[in-house]
Amino acid sequence: MTKLIIDGTEVDVPPEYTLLQACEEAGAEIPRFCYHERLSIAGNCRMCLVELKGAPKPVASCAWAVRDCRPGPKGEAPEVFTKTPMVRKARNGVMEFLLINHPLDCPICDQGGECDLQDQAMAFGVDSSRFAENKRAVEDKYIGPLVRTSMNRCIHCTRCVRFTAEVAGTSDMGAIGRGEDMEITTYLETAMHSELQGNVADICPVGALLPKPYSFKARPWELGKTESIDVMDAVGSAIRVDTRGREVMRILPRINDAVNEEWISDKTRQIVDGLKTQRLDRPFVREDGRLRAASWGEAFAAIAARVKGAAPDRIGAIAGDLCAVEEMFALKLLMEKLGSLNVDCRQDGTKLDPSLGRASYIFNATIAGIEQADALLIIGSNPRREAPVLNARIRKRWRAGNFPVALIGEAVDLTYGYKYIGAGPESLSDIAAGKGFGEDLARASRPLVIVGQGALTRPDGAAILALAANIAGTKEGWSGLSILHTAAARVGGLDLNFVPQAGGKDARAMAEAGGLDVAFNLGADEIDIAPGAFVVYQGTHGDRGAHRADVILPGAAYTEKSGTYVNTEGRVQIADRACFPPGDAREDWAVLRALSDVLGVRLPFDSLAQLRRALYERHPHFARTDQIERGGDLQPLISRAGQGTTERAGFVAVVQDFYLTNPIARASAVMAECSALALDRQMRQAAE
């Protein structure tokens, strides 16, 4: 630690700190535009100037390291001043220069009320300018459907350039020209192609980059703000849902260093229009091959008539990818009371079995633990599409150096370098035998093995999982086997043991012709149920599940209910209600509770609090929010290595179109535009 005196206050800080960080440690406020905690230092806005005793002029605190400060002539600790007349005059001058070319359009700027430039001009600027020359004019650039540009406002902080180069790994943005003619743009003004591009609007300190779909929709002071959790993938990113009345207006990231840092994917951010499009807002019953609007009583009566005529072993339930723990728990209780053993939360057929212990189906290394790993093997996964925020964390570790990465599966652009080993299980067997990359894993003290659903949804998924567990092994204080899920509901469902009991049918068996007489479909839109079964669909959108349904019960989307989700690393999280569902739609657990009365098997709760009390009694770890229940021993899984046979076919990633993976995304016009652009880019690359 190094001792500094900042505005008369003595502090001890690490020598690698910058003066800016040291000043903040001492409680001093330092303005900045180009500096960002998660990006490299540019030092080009000069707003963070401070006075360093002995220095002939103010220094840029973001680019001056504590270790570079000289002690006094008698060995005194270096002194830094942040409020002297010299500092005040320097900041006034910098702000005056920044505003020379900035347009006077604050009243019509979407950044108004959330603008760093506005705030810092008020706090550190002056009330007039000495410049009367004409302001510079810059053409607005097209950089894609998600980010709108107003480049007259750009102050060349280069945050967006550094973000795309360092975090996103796509180098979409750059600068052309020099001096006054410098402009920030994409190459040939094409659309950005990162799955994280929307974050550039968040980090832009002025109104130069703005979220295009949200433009001119609302002002920040009009919005109600609710902290929640993202369900577009299994990472569980911390988000804030901003609403006006009953309508979701936008979704923004919250800082959570353990999960998403402060980034979210574009799908997380921009599915807002999908939350209100193609919504199911009333019950429907199919008569004479056509769905008609019905009352809740009619819908429940139609279900009861079918259930009472079906044997318990001919009734089953499938839970979808966006379900909260509460409704899965309620549905499981309902199936138990009906005497059915046919329940499954694995609509994609993944070969994960909770009987092998929690360690067999969670991301044991944890998302933050990626930064401690020293070798990585990716099996049957494309993290860039399946979990862009987690992929950015891998890239962050890769940029730090000494991190060999290898891939078995489809050769794709992951935004970081890797060694391509092969397409399928044969390459995995070579590594298990200690050949090639297996030597790197053996030498590593913290090897990380990420297994994707592309390897686990195959018929030989169980054998591949056991082989991967054997490769990862267990070392003291470290468990490297990490399952990357794509469904927000999956880990919670496995924790609930929402899988077939002894003698029960799994999701694919239930979906086959003749599999069931009555199928309860809780938002499972990625599985096709064969004709013959009477399907009760409980969901939010008129998607695939609703098209197949005989009775539709409208439910609440994740922004419209309070629900528990468990992310891929096993972290229990709560998503709070931001608004209310449309029309007659209700929270799913409440619908199941009302239906249980009509079926004559009343569920033992009348409120969400009572439901959670029953849930916590059966599964206590759900009460420990924002904590990870450790997986335990991997030995039962490792002992199965080599027992099953594997196929020769290569692994294929389960997410082929990042933008259209669930009913909410498929209802979004913004996501459809992004999907079309991505498909066009892929076709052009294939042609080249």
PDB file of C-alpha atoms in Angstrom, residues 172-425:
ATOM      1  CA  ASP A 172     -17.067  -2.212 -34.790  1.00  0.00           C
ATOM      2  CA  MET A 173     -16.325   1.439 -34.155  1.00  0.00           C
ATOM      3  CA  GLY A 174     -13.324   3.645 -34.825  1.00  0.00           C
ATOM      4  CA  ALA A 175     -12.233   7.178 -35.617  1.00  0.00           C
ATOM      5  CA  ILE A 176     -11.528   8.791 -38.969  1.00  0.00           C
ATOM      6  CA  GLY A 177      -9.990  12.190 -39.601  1.00  0.00           C
ATOM      7  CA  ARG A 178      -7.840  14.255 -37.257  1.00  0.00           C
ATOM      8  CA  GLY A 179      -8.317  17.201 -34.940  1.00  0.00           C
ATOM      9  CA  GLU A 180     -11.516  19.120 -35.586  1.00  0.00           C
ATOM     10  CA  ASP A 181     -12.341  16.783 -38.490  1.00  0.00           C
ATOM     11  CA  MET A 182     -12.232  13.633 -36.353  1.00  0.00           C
ATOM     12  CA  GLU A 183     -15.429  11.549 -36.509  1.00  0.00           C
ATOM     13  CA  ILE A 184     -16.487   8.361 -34.737  1.00  0.00           C
ATOM     14  CA  THR A 185     -18.112   5.828 -37.059  1.00  0.00           C
ATOM     15  CA  THR A 186     -18.369   2.192 -38.065  1.00  0.00           C
ATOM     16  CA  TYR A 187     -16.471   0.823 -41.049  1.00  0.00           C
ATOM     17  CA  LEU A 188     -18.241   2.136 -44.183  1.00  0.00           C
ATOM     18  CA  GLU A 189     -21.160   3.101 -41.901  1.00  0.00           C
ATOM     19  CA  THR A 190     -22.391  -0.481 -41.651  1.00  0.00           C
ATOM     20  CA  ALA A 191     -24.411  -1.883 -38.755  1.00  0.00           C
ATOM     21  CA  MET A 192     -22.523  -3.026 -35.685  1.00  0.00           C
ATOM     22  CA  HIS A 193     -22.599  -6.792 -35.328  1.00  0.00           C
ATOM     23  CA  SER A 194     -21.892  -7.321 -31.654  1.00  0.00           C
ATOM     24  CA  GLU A 195     -24.544  -8.884 -29.410  1.00  0.00           C
ATOM     25  CA  LEU A 196     -23.575  -6.258 -26.802  1.00  0.00           C
ATOM     26  CA  GLN A 197     -23.723  -3.156 -29.001  1.00  0.00           C
ATOM     27  CA  GLY A 198     -26.542  -1.479 -27.039  1.00  0.00           C
ATOM     28  CA  ASN A 199     -24.148  -0.882 -24.157  1.00  0.00           C
ATOM     29  CA  VAL A 200     -22.401   1.894 -26.105  1.00  0.00           C
ATOM     30  CA  ALA A 201     -25.484   4.071 -25.549  1.00  0.00           C
ATOM     31  CA  ASP A 202     -25.185   3.525 -21.793  1.00  0.00           C
ATOM     32  CA  ILE A 203     -21.534   4.494 -21.587  1.00  0.00           C
ATOM     33  CA  CYS A 204     -21.772   7.502 -23.929  1.00  0.00           C
ATOM     34  CA  PRO A 205     -21.405  10.506 -21.599  1.00  0.00           C
ATOM     35  CA  VAL A 206     -23.281  12.834 -23.981  1.00  0.00           C
ATOM     36  CA  GLY A 207     -26.255  12.373 -26.317  1.00  0.00           C
ATOM     37  CA  ALA A 208     -24.202  11.241 -29.321  1.00  0.00           C
ATOM     38  CA  LEU A 209     -25.245   7.574 -29.056  1.00  0.00           C
ATOM     39  CA  LEU A 210     -28.785   6.789 -27.978  1.00  0.00           C
ATOM     40  CA  PRO A 211     -31.011   3.681 -27.919  1.00  0.00           C
ATOM     41  CA  LYS A 212     -32.902   3.887 -31.220  1.00  0.00           C
ATOM     42  CA  PRO A 213     -36.087   1.940 -30.317  1.00  0.00           C
ATOM     43  CA  TYR A 214     -36.588   4.083 -27.190  1.00  0.00           C
ATOM     44  CA  SER A 215     -35.955   7.426 -28.892  1.00  0.00           C
ATOM     45  CA  PHE A 216     -38.463  10.167 -28.033  1.00  0.00           C
ATOM     46  CA  LYS A 217     -40.677   7.771 -26.087  1.00  0.00           C
ATOM     47  CA  ALA A 218     -40.315   9.115 -22.533  1.00  0.00           C
ATOM     48  CA  ARG A 219     -38.299  11.251 -20.143  1.00  0.00           C
ATOM     49  CA  PRO A 220     -36.447   9.590 -17.261  1.00  0.00           C
ATOM     50  CA  TRP A 221     -38.375  11.485 -14.577  1.00  0.00           C
ATOM     51  CA  GLU A 222     -41.673  10.067 -15.902  1.00  0.00           C
ATOM     52  CA  LEU A 223     -40.648   6.463 -15.349  1.00  0.00           C
ATOM     53  CA  GLY A 224     -41.096   4.077 -12.473  1.00  0.00           C
ATOM     54  CA  LYS A 225     -37.940   2.054 -11.882  1.00  0.00           C
ATOM     55  CA  THR A 226     -37.972  -1.579 -10.721  1.00  0.00           C
ATOM     56  CA  GLU A 227     -34.958  -3.769 -10.048  1.00  0.00           C
ATOM     57  CA  SER A 228     -35.308  -7.170 -11.678  1.00  0.00           C
ATOM     58  CA  ILE A 229     -33.523 -10.098 -13.319  1.00  0.00           C
ATOM     59  CA  ASP A 230     -33.146 -10.893 -17.008  1.00  0.00           C
ATOM     60  CA  VAL A 231     -34.532 -14.174 -18.351  1.00  0.00           C
ATOM     61  CA  MET A 232     -33.455 -13.991 -21.990  1.00  0.00           C
ATOM     62  CA  ASP A 233     -30.623 -16.388 -21.167  1.00  0.00           C
ATOM     63  CA  ALA A 234     -29.453 -18.279 -18.090  1.00  0.00           C
ATOM     64  CA  VAL A 235     -26.859 -15.751 -16.910  1.00  0.00           C
ATOM     65  CA  GLY A 236     -29.354 -13.896 -14.722  1.00  0.00           C
ATOM     66  CA  SER A 237     -28.109 -10.392 -15.508  1.00  0.00           C
ATOM     67  CA  ALA A 238     -29.185  -7.662 -13.101  1.00  0.00           C
ATOM     68  CA  ILE A 239     -31.533  -5.255 -14.874  1.00  0.00           C
ATOM     69  CA  ARG A 240     -33.749  -2.273 -14.172  1.00  0.00           C
ATOM     70  CA  VAL A 241     -37.194  -2.200 -15.777  1.00  0.00           C
ATOM     71  CA  ASP A 242     -38.505   1.329 -16.403  1.00  0.00           C
ATOM     72  CA  THR A 243     -42.273   1.628 -16.778  1.00  0.00           C
ATOM     73  CA  ARG A 244     -44.841   4.317 -17.434  1.00  0.00           C
ATOM     74  CA  GLY A 245     -48.253   3.260 -16.251  1.00  0.00           C
ATOM     75  CA  ARG A 246     -48.824  -0.350 -17.345  1.00  0.00           C
ATOM     76  CA  GLU A 247     -46.231  -0.201 -20.132  1.00  0.00           C
ATOM     77  CA  VAL A 248     -42.575  -1.210 -20.050  1.00  0.00           C
ATOM     78  CA  MET A 249     -40.626   1.581 -21.722  1.00  0.00           C
ATOM     79  CA  ARG A 250     -37.048   0.353 -21.515  1.00  0.00           C
ATOM     80  CA  ILE A 251     -34.692  -2.103 -19.815  1.00  0.00           C
ATOM     81  CA  LEU A 252     -31.286  -1.043 -18.507  1.00  0.00           C
ATOM     82  CA  PRO A 253     -28.439  -2.908 -16.768  1.00  0.00           C
ATOM     83  CA  ARG A 254     -27.699  -2.746 -13.053  1.00  0.00           C
ATOM     84  CA  ILE A 255     -24.199  -3.214 -11.684  1.00  0.00           C
ATOM     85  CA  ASN A 256     -23.571  -6.716 -10.361  1.00  0.00           C
ATOM     86  CA  ASP A 257     -19.873  -7.557 -10.429  1.00  0.00           C
ATOM     87  CA  ALA A 258     -20.550 -11.220  -9.624  1.00  0.00           C
ATOM     88  CA  VAL A 259     -22.722 -11.764 -12.716  1.00  0.00           C
ATOM     89  CA  ASN A 260     -22.960  -9.187 -15.511  1.00  0.00           C
ATOM     90  CA  GLU A 261     -20.691  -6.393 -14.238  1.00  0.00           C
ATOM     91  CA  GLU A 262     -22.630  -3.553 -15.901  1.00  0.00           C
ATOM     92  CA  TRP A 263     -23.335  -5.006 -19.341  1.00  0.00           C
ATOM     93  CA  ILE A 264     -26.437  -6.667 -20.797  1.00  0.00           C
ATOM     94  CA  SER A 265     -27.046  -8.277 -24.167  1.00  0.00           C
ATOM     95  CA  ASP A 266     -29.016  -6.589 -26.926  1.00  0.00           C
ATOM     96  CA  LYS A 267     -31.797  -9.146 -26.614  1.00  0.00           C
ATOM     97  CA  THR A 268     -32.143  -8.368 -22.917  1.00  0.00           C
ATOM     98  CA  ARG A 269     -32.311  -4.639 -23.631  1.00  0.00           C
ATOM     99  CA  GLN A 270     -34.473  -4.442 -26.739  1.00  0.00           C
ATOM    100  CA  ILE A 271     -37.241  -7.043 -26.419  1.00  0.00           C
ATOM    101  CA  VAL A 272     -39.421  -4.319 -24.889  1.00  0.00           C
ATOM    102  CA  ASP A 273     -41.784  -4.147 -27.874  1.00  0.00           C
ATOM    103  CA  GLY A 274     -42.162  -7.931 -27.723  1.00  0.00           C
ATOM    104  CA  LEU A 275     -43.653  -7.652 -24.225  1.00  0.00           C
ATOM    105  CA  LYS A 276     -46.773  -5.964 -25.625  1.00  0.00           C
ATOM    106  CA  THR A 277     -47.101  -7.606 -29.052  1.00  0.00           C
ATOM    107  CA  GLN A 278     -49.130 -10.773 -29.743  1.00  0.00           C
ATOM    108  CA  ARG A 279     -50.056 -11.011 -26.061  1.00  0.00           C
ATOM    109  CA  LEU A 280     -52.584 -13.483 -24.741  1.00  0.00           C
ATOM    110  CA  ASP A 281     -54.980 -11.412 -22.638  1.00  0.00           C
ATOM    111  CA  ARG A 282     -57.962 -13.735 -22.222  1.00  0.00           C
ATOM    112  CA  PRO A 283     -58.633 -17.494 -22.029  1.00  0.00           C
ATOM    113  CA  PHE A 284     -59.394 -19.411 -25.221  1.00  0.00           C
ATOM    114  CA  VAL A 285     -61.047 -22.779 -25.826  1.00  0.00           C
ATOM    115  CA  ARG A 286     -60.800 -24.763 -29.071  1.00  0.00           C
ATOM    116  CA  GLU A 287     -64.179 -25.748 -30.548  1.00  0.00           C
ATOM    117  CA  ASP A 288     -64.617 -27.404 -33.929  1.00  0.00           C
ATOM    118  CA  GLY A 289     -60.922 -26.908 -34.649  1.00  0.00           C
ATOM    119  CA  ARG A 290     -60.943 -23.165 -33.926  1.00  0.00           C
ATOM    120  CA  LEU A 291     -59.995 -21.184 -30.842  1.00  0.00           C
ATOM    121  CA  ARG A 292     -62.654 -18.885 -29.391  1.00  0.00           C
ATOM    122  CA  ALA A 293     -62.466 -16.434 -26.514  1.00  0.00           C
ATOM    123  CA  ALA A 294     -63.909 -17.863 -23.318  1.00  0.00           C
ATOM    124  CA  SER A 295     -64.332 -17.048 -19.656  1.00  0.00           C
ATOM    125  CA  TRP A 296     -62.085 -18.484 -16.975  1.00  0.00           C
ATOM    126  CA  GLY A 297     -64.954 -20.691 -15.844  1.00  0.00           C
ATOM    127  CA  GLU A 298     -65.453 -22.153 -19.326  1.00  0.00           C
ATOM    128  CA  ALA A 299     -61.732 -22.792 -19.742  1.00  0.00           C
ATOM    129  CA  PHE A 300     -61.435 -24.495 -16.346  1.00  0.00           C
ATOM    130  CA  ALA A 301     -64.550 -26.595 -17.012  1.00  0.00           C
ATOM    131  CA  ALA A 302     -63.123 -27.815 -20.334  1.00  0.00           C
ATOM    132  CA  ILE A 303     -59.876 -28.819 -18.603  1.00  0.00           C
ATOM    133  CA  ALA A 304     -61.669 -30.524 -15.715  1.00  0.00           C
ATOM    134  CA  ALA A 305     -63.807 -32.597 -18.094  1.00  0.00           C
ATOM    135  CA  ARG A 306     -60.683 -33.952 -19.827  1.00  0.00           C
ATOM    136  CA  VAL A 307     -58.623 -34.490 -16.674  1.00  0.00           C
ATOM    137  CA  LYS A 308     -61.408 -36.433 -14.928  1.00  0.00           C
ATOM    138  CA  GLY A 309     -61.636 -38.765 -17.896  1.00  0.00           C
ATOM    139  CA  ALA A 310     -57.893 -39.472 -18.053  1.00  0.00           C
ATOM    140  CA  ALA A 311     -55.825 -41.956 -16.071  1.00  0.00           C
ATOM    141  CA  PRO A 312     -53.053 -40.386 -13.899  1.00  0.00           C
ATOM    142  CA  ASP A 313     -50.318 -41.972 -16.018  1.00  0.00           C
ATOM    143  CA  ARG A 314     -51.828 -40.314 -19.116  1.00  0.00           C
ATOM    144  CA  ILE A 315     -51.507 -36.806 -17.667  1.00  0.00           C
ATOM    145  CA  GLY A 316     -48.250 -34.872 -17.808  1.00  0.00           C
ATOM    146  CA  ALA A 317     -46.672 -31.434 -17.522  1.00  0.00           C
ATOM    147  CA  ILE A 318     -43.830 -29.706 -19.395  1.00  0.00           C
ATOM    148  CA  ALA A 319     -42.310 -26.465 -18.101  1.00  0.00           C
ATOM    149  CA  GLY A 320     -40.809 -23.941 -20.501  1.00  0.00           C
ATOM    150  CA  ASP A 321     -37.637 -21.876 -20.502  1.00  0.00           C
ATOM    151  CA  LEU A 322     -39.007 -18.634 -18.994  1.00  0.00           C
ATOM    152  CA  CYS A 323     -40.880 -20.097 -16.016  1.00  0.00           C
ATOM    153  CA  ALA A 324     -40.266 -18.819 -12.505  1.00  0.00           C
ATOM    154  CA  VAL A 325     -39.675 -21.311  -9.706  1.00  0.00           C
ATOM    155  CA  GLU A 326     -43.023 -20.500  -8.063  1.00  0.00           C
ATOM    156  CA  GLU A 327     -45.218 -21.645 -10.961  1.00  0.00           C
ATOM    157  CA  MET A 328     -43.130 -24.755 -11.566  1.00  0.00           C
ATOM    158  CA  PHE A 329     -43.470 -25.628  -7.889  1.00  0.00           C
ATOM    159  CA  ALA A 330     -47.253 -25.090  -8.064  1.00  0.00           C
ATOM    160  CA  LEU A 331     -47.524 -27.206 -11.227  1.00  0.00           C
ATOM    161  CA  LYS A 332     -45.457 -29.998  -9.670  1.00  0.00           C
ATOM    162  CA  LEU A 333     -47.725 -30.030  -6.610  1.00  0.00           C
ATOM    163  CA  LEU A 334     -50.759 -30.171  -8.899  1.00  0.00           C
ATOM    164  CA  MET A 335     -49.329 -33.163 -10.774  1.00  0.00           C
ATOM    165  CA  GLU A 336     -48.556 -34.907  -7.486  1.00  0.00           C
ATOM    166  CA  LYS A 337     -52.148 -34.415  -6.324  1.00  0.00           C
ATOM    167  CA  LEU A 338     -53.415 -35.775  -9.660  1.00  0.00           C
ATOM    168  CA  GLY A 339     -51.155 -38.832  -9.184  1.00  0.00           C
ATOM    169  CA  SER A 340     -49.012 -38.143 -12.252  1.00  0.00           C
ATOM    170  CA  LEU A 341     -45.276 -38.897 -12.430  1.00  0.00           C
ATOM    171  CA  ASN A 342     -44.904 -37.270 -15.850  1.00  0.00           C
ATOM    172  CA  VAL A 343     -43.223 -33.901 -15.294  1.00  0.00           C
ATOM    173  CA  ASP A 344     -40.209 -32.412 -17.050  1.00  0.00           C
ATOM    174  CA  CYS A 345     -38.528 -28.996 -17.309  1.00  0.00           C
ATOM    175  CA  ARG A 346     -36.115 -30.152 -20.051  1.00  0.00           C
ATOM    176  CA  GLN A 347     -38.100 -29.497 -23.212  1.00  0.00           C
ATOM    177  CA  ASP A 348     -34.897 -29.583 -25.281  1.00  0.00           C
ATOM    178  CA  GLY A 349     -34.108 -33.118 -24.083  1.00  0.00           C
ATOM    179  CA  THR A 350     -30.889 -32.247 -22.244  1.00  0.00           C
ATOM    180  CA  LYS A 351     -29.430 -35.234 -20.380  1.00  0.00           C
ATOM    181  CA  LEU A 352     -29.039 -33.542 -17.010  1.00  0.00           C
ATOM    182  CA  ASP A 353     -30.171 -35.541 -14.000  1.00  0.00           C
ATOM    183  CA  PRO A 354     -30.607 -33.959 -10.542  1.00  0.00           C
ATOM    184  CA  SER A 355     -30.132 -37.395  -8.943  1.00  0.00           C
ATOM    185  CA  LEU A 356     -26.396 -37.035  -9.693  1.00  0.00           C
ATOM    186  CA  GLY A 357     -26.168 -33.980  -7.452  1.00  0.00           C
ATOM    187  CA  ARG A 358     -26.336 -30.259  -8.045  1.00  0.00           C
ATOM    188  CA  ALA A 359     -22.709 -30.135  -9.167  1.00  0.00           C
ATOM    189  CA  SER A 360     -23.675 -32.100 -12.285  1.00  0.00           C
ATOM    190  CA  TYR A 361     -25.858 -29.315 -13.712  1.00  0.00           C
ATOM    191  CA  ILE A 362     -24.545 -25.907 -12.563  1.00  0.00           C
ATOM    192  CA  PHE A 363     -21.681 -23.639 -13.610  1.00  0.00           C
ATOM    193  CA  ASN A 364     -19.497 -24.759 -10.703  1.00  0.00           C
ATOM    194  CA  ALA A 365     -16.613 -22.351 -11.360  1.00  0.00           C
ATOM    195  CA  THR A 366     -19.102 -19.415 -11.130  1.00  0.00           C
ATOM    196  CA  ILE A 367     -19.195 -16.569 -13.622  1.00  0.00           C
ATOM    197  CA  ALA A 368     -16.817 -14.402 -11.598  1.00  0.00           C
ATOM    198  CA  GLY A 369     -14.574 -17.475 -11.198  1.00  0.00           C
ATOM    199  CA  ILE A 370     -13.801 -17.364 -14.923  1.00  0.00           C
ATOM    200  CA  GLU A 371     -11.278 -14.662 -14.077  1.00  0.00           C
ATOM    201  CA  GLN A 372      -9.405 -17.096 -11.806  1.00  0.00           C
ATOM    202  CA  ALA A 373      -9.248 -19.923 -14.362  1.00  0.00           C
ATOM    203  CA  ASP A 374      -5.958 -20.636 -16.142  1.00  0.00           C
ATOM    204  CA  ALA A 375      -7.128 -22.891 -19.001  1.00  0.00           C
ATOM    205  CA  LEU A 376     -10.468 -23.299 -20.767  1.00  0.00           C
ATOM    206  CA  LEU A 377     -12.071 -26.045 -22.833  1.00  0.00           C
ATOM    207  CA  ILE A 378     -15.438 -25.305 -24.480  1.00  0.00           C
ATOM    208  CA  ILE A 379     -17.504 -28.340 -25.491  1.00  0.00           C
ATOM    209  CA  GLY A 380     -20.545 -28.096 -27.766  1.00  0.00           C
ATOM    210  CA  SER A 381     -21.245 -24.445 -27.082  1.00  0.00           C
ATOM    211  CA  ASN A 382     -21.119 -21.022 -28.696  1.00  0.00           C
ATOM    212  CA  PRO A 383     -21.042 -18.717 -25.650  1.00  0.00           C
ATOM    213  CA  ARG A 384     -21.183 -15.637 -27.853  1.00  0.00           C
ATOM    214  CA  ARG A 385     -24.737 -16.528 -28.883  1.00  0.00           C
ATOM    215  CA  GLU A 386     -25.838 -18.499 -25.847  1.00  0.00           C
ATOM    216  CA  ALA A 387     -24.618 -16.040 -23.191  1.00  0.00           C
ATOM    217  CA  PRO A 388     -22.972 -12.887 -24.626  1.00  0.00           C
ATOM    218  CA  VAL A 389     -22.316 -11.334 -21.213  1.00  0.00           C
ATOM    219  CA  LEU A 390     -20.576 -14.489 -19.998  1.00  0.00           C
ATOM    220  CA  ASN A 391     -18.616 -14.585 -23.243  1.00  0.00           C
ATOM    221  CA  ALA A 392     -17.409 -11.033 -22.532  1.00  0.00           C
ATOM    222  CA  ARG A 393     -16.129 -12.286 -19.163  1.00  0.00           C
ATOM    223  CA  ILE A 394     -14.181 -15.054 -20.938  1.00  0.00           C
ATOM    224  CA  ARG A 395     -12.739 -12.453 -23.312  1.00  0.00           C
ATOM    225  CA  LYS A 396     -11.761 -10.294 -20.339  1.00  0.00           C
ATOM    226  CA  ARG A 397      -9.807 -13.217 -18.856  1.00  0.00           C
ATOM    227  CA  TRP A 398      -8.256 -14.021 -22.261  1.00  0.00           C
ATOM    228  CA  ARG A 399      -7.037 -10.424 -22.670  1.00  0.00           C
ATOM    229  CA  ALA A 400      -5.282 -10.675 -19.296  1.00  0.00           C
ATOM    230  CA  GLY A 401      -2.950 -13.303 -20.839  1.00  0.00           C
ATOM    231  CA  ASN A 402      -1.703 -16.817 -20.022  1.00  0.00           C
ATOM    232  CA  PHE A 403      -5.081 -18.337 -20.751  1.00  0.00           C
ATOM    233  CA  PRO A 404      -5.103 -21.122 -23.355  1.00  0.00           C
ATOM    234  CA  VAL A 405      -8.567 -21.709 -24.824  1.00  0.00           C
ATOM    235  CA  ALA A 406      -9.726 -24.694 -26.892  1.00  0.00           C
ATOM    236  CA  LEU A 407     -13.014 -25.493 -28.600  1.00  0.00           C
ATOM    237  CA  ILE A 408     -14.695 -28.749 -29.553  1.00  0.00           C
ATOM    238  CA  GLY A 409     -17.755 -28.181 -31.738  1.00  0.00           C
ATOM    239  CA  GLU A 410     -18.563 -25.706 -34.473  1.00  0.00           C
ATOM    240  CA  ALA A 411     -15.699 -23.387 -35.440  1.00  0.00           C
ATOM    241  CA  VAL A 412     -17.147 -19.912 -34.874  1.00  0.00           C
ATOM    242  CA  ASP A 413     -15.972 -16.398 -34.065  1.00  0.00           C
ATOM    243  CA  LEU A 414     -15.989 -16.142 -30.267  1.00  0.00           C
ATOM    244  CA  THR A 415     -14.245 -12.697 -30.230  1.00  0.00           C
ATOM    245  CA  TYR A 416     -11.079 -14.243 -28.746  1.00  0.00           C
ATOM    246  CA  GLY A 417      -8.450 -16.630 -29.990  1.00  0.00           C
ATOM    247  CA  TYR A 418      -8.734 -20.359 -29.379  1.00  0.00           C
ATOM    248  CA  LYS A 419      -7.314 -23.652 -30.526  1.00  0.00           C
ATOM    249  CA  TYR A 420      -9.804 -25.606 -32.612  1.00  0.00           C
ATOM    250  CA  ILE A 421      -9.512 -29.260 -31.670  1.00  0.00           C
ATOM    251  CA  GLY A 422     -12.352 -30.949 -33.502  1.00  0.00           C
ATOM    252  CA  ALA A 423     -16.069 -31.234 -34.060  1.00  0.00           C
ATOM    253  CA  GLY A 424     -17.216 -34.099 -31.853  1.00  0.00           C
ATOM    254  CA  PRO A 425     -16.701 -36.711 -29.126  1.00  0.00           C
TER     255      PRO A 425
END
